[in-house]
PDB file of N, CA and C in Angstrom:
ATOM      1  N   UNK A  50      54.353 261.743 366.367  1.00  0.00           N
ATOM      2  CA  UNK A  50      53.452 260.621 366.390  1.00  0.00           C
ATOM      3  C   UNK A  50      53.435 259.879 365.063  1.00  0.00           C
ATOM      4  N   UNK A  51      53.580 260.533 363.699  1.00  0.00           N
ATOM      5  CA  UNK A  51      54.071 260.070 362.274  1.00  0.00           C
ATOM      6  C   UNK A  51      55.385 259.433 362.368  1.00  0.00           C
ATOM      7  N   UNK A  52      55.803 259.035 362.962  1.00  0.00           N
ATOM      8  CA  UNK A  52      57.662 258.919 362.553  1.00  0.00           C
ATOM      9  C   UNK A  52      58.200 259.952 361.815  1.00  0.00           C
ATOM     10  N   UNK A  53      57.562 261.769 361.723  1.00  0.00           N
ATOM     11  CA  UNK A  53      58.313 262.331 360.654  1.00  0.00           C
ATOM     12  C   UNK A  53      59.556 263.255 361.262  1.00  0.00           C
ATOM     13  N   UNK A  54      60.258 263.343 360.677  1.00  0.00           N
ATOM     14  CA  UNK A  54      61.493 263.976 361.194  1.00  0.00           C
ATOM     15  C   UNK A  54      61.845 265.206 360.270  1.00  0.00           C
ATOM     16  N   UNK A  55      62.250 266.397 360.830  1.00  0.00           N
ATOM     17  CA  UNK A  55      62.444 267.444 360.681  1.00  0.00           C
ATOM     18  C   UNK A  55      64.111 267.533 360.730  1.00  0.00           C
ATOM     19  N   UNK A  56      64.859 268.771 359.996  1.00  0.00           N
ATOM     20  CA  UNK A  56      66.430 268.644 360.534  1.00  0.00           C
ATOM     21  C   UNK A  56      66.000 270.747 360.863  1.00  0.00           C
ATOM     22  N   UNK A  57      66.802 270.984 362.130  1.00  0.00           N
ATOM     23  CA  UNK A  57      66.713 272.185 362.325  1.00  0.00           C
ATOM     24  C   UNK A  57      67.834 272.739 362.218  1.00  0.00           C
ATOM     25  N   UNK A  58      67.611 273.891 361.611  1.00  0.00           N
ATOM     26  CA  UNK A  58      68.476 275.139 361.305  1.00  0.00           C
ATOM     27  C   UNK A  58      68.998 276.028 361.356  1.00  0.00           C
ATOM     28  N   UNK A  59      69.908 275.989 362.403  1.00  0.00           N
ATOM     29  CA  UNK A  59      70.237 277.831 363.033  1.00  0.00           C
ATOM     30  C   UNK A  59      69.408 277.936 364.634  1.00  0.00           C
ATOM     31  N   UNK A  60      68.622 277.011 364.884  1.00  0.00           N
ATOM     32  CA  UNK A  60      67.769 277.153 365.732  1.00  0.00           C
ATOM     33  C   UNK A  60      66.107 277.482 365.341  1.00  0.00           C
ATOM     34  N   UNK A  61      65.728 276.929 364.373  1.00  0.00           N
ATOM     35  CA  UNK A  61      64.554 277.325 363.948  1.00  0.00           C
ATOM     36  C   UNK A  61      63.774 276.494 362.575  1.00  0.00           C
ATOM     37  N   UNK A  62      62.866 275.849 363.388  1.00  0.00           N
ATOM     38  CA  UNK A  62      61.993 274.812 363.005  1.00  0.00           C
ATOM     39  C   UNK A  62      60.829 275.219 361.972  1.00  0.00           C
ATOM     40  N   UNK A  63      60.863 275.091 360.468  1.00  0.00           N
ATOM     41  CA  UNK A  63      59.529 275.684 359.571  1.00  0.00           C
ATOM     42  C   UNK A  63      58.466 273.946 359.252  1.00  0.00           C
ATOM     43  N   UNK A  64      57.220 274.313 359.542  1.00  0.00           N
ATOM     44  CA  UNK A  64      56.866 273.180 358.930  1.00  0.00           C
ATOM     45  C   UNK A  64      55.235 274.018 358.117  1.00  0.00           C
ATOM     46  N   UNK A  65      54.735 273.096 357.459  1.00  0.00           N
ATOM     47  CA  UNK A  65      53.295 273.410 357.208  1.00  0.00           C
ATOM     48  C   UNK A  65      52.297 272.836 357.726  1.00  0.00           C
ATOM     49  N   UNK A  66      51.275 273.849 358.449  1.00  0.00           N
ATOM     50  CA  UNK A  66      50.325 272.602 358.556  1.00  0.00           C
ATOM     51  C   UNK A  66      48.973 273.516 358.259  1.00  0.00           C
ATOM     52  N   UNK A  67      48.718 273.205 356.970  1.00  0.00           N
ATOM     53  CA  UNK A  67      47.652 273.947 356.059  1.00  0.00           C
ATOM     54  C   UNK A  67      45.666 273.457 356.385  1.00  0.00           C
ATOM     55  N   UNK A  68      45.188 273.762 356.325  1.00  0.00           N
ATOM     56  CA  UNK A  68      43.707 273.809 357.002  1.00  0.00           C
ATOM     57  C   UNK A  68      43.560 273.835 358.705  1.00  0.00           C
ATOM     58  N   UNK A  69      42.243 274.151 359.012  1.00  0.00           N
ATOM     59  CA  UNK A  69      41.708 274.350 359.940  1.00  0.00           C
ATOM     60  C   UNK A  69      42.159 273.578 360.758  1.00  0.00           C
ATOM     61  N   UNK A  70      42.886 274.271 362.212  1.00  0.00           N
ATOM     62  CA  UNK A  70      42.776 272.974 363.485  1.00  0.00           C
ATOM     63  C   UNK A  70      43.829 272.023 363.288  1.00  0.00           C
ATOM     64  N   UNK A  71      44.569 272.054 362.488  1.00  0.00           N
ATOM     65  CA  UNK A  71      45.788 271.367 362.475  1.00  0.00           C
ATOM     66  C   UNK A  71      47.182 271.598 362.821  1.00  0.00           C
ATOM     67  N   UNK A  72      47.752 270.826 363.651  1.00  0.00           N
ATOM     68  CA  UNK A  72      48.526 271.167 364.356  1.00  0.00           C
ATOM     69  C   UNK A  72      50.056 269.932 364.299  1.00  0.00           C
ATOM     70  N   UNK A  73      51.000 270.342 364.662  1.00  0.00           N
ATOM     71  CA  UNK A  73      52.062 269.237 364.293  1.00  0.00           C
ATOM     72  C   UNK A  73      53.053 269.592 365.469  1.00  0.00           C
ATOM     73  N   UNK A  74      53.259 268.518 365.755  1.00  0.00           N
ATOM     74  CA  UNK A  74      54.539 268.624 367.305  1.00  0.00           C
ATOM     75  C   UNK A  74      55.170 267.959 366.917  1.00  0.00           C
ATOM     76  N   UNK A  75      57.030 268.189 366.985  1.00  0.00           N
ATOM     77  CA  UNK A  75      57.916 267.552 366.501  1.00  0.00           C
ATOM     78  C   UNK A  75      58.518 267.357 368.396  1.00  0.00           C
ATOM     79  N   UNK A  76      59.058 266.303 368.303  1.00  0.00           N
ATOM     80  CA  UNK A  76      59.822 266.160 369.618  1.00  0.00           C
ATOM     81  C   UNK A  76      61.231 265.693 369.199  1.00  0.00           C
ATOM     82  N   UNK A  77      62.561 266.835 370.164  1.00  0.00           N
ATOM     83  CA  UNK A  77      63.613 266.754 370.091  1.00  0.00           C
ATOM     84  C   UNK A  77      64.190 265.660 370.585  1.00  0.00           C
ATOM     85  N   UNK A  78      64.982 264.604 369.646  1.00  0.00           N
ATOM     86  CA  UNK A  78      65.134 263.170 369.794  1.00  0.00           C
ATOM     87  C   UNK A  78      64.415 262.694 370.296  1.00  0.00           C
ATOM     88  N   UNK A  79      62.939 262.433 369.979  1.00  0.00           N
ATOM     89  CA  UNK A  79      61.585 261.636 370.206  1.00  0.00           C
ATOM     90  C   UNK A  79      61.847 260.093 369.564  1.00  0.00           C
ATOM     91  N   UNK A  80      61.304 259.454 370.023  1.00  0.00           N
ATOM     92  CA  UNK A  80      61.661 257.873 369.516  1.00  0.00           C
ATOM     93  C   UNK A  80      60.629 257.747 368.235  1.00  0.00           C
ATOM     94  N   UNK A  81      60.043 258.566 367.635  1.00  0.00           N
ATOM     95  CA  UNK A  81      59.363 257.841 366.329  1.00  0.00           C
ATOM     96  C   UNK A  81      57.962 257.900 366.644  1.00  0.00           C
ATOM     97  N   UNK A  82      57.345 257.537 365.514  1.00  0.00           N
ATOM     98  CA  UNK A  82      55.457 257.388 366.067  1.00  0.00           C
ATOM     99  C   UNK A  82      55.571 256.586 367.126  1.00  0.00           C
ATOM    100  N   UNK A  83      54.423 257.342 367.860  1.00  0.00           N
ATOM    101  CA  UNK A  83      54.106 256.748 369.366  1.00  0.00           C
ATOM    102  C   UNK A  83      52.127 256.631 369.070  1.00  0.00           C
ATOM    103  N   UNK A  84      52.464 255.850 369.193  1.00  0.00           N
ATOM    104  CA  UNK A  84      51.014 255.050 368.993  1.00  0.00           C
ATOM    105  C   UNK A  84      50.588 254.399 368.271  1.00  0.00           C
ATOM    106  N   UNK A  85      49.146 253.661 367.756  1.00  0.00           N
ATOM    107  CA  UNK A  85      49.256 253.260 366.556  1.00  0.00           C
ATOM    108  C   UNK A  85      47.951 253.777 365.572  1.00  0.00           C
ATOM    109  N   UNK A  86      48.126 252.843 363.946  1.00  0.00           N
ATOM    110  CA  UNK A  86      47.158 254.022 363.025  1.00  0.00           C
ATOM    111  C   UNK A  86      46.142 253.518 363.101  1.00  0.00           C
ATOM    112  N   UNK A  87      45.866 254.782 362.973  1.00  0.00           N
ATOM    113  CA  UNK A  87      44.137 254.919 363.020  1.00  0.00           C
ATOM    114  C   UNK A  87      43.374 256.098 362.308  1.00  0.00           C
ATOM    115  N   UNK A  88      42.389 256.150 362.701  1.00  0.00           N
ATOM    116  CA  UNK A  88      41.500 257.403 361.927  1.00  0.00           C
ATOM    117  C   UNK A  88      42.659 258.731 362.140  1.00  0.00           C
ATOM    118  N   UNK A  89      43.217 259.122 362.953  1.00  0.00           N
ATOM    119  CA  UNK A  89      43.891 260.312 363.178  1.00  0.00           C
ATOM    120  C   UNK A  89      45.083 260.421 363.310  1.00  0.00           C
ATOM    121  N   UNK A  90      45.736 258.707 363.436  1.00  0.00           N
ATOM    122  CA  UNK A  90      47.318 258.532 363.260  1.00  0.00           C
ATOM    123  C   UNK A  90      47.486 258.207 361.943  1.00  0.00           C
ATOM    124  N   UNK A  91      48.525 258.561 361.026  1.00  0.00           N
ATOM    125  CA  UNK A  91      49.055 257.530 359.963  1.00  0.00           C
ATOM    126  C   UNK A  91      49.910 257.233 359.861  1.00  0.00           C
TER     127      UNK A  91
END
């Protein structure tokens, strides 16, 4: 939903997602942020 892009490795995806309730979904060849910003997109 960020436009952020990840490169995977061997088969295996590391990311951080540090405090409470936070969560991050990468989609395999996803077209980029899907939506727009706001309080919870950036």
């Amino acid at each position: 939903m960020t436009g952020d892009t990840r490169i995977v490795t061997d088969g295996e995806l590391t990311v951080a997602a540090p405090g409470k309730g936070n969560l991050r979904v990468y989609v395999l060849n996803g077209p980029g942020k899907i939506g727009t910003t706001g309080t919870y997109l950036k």
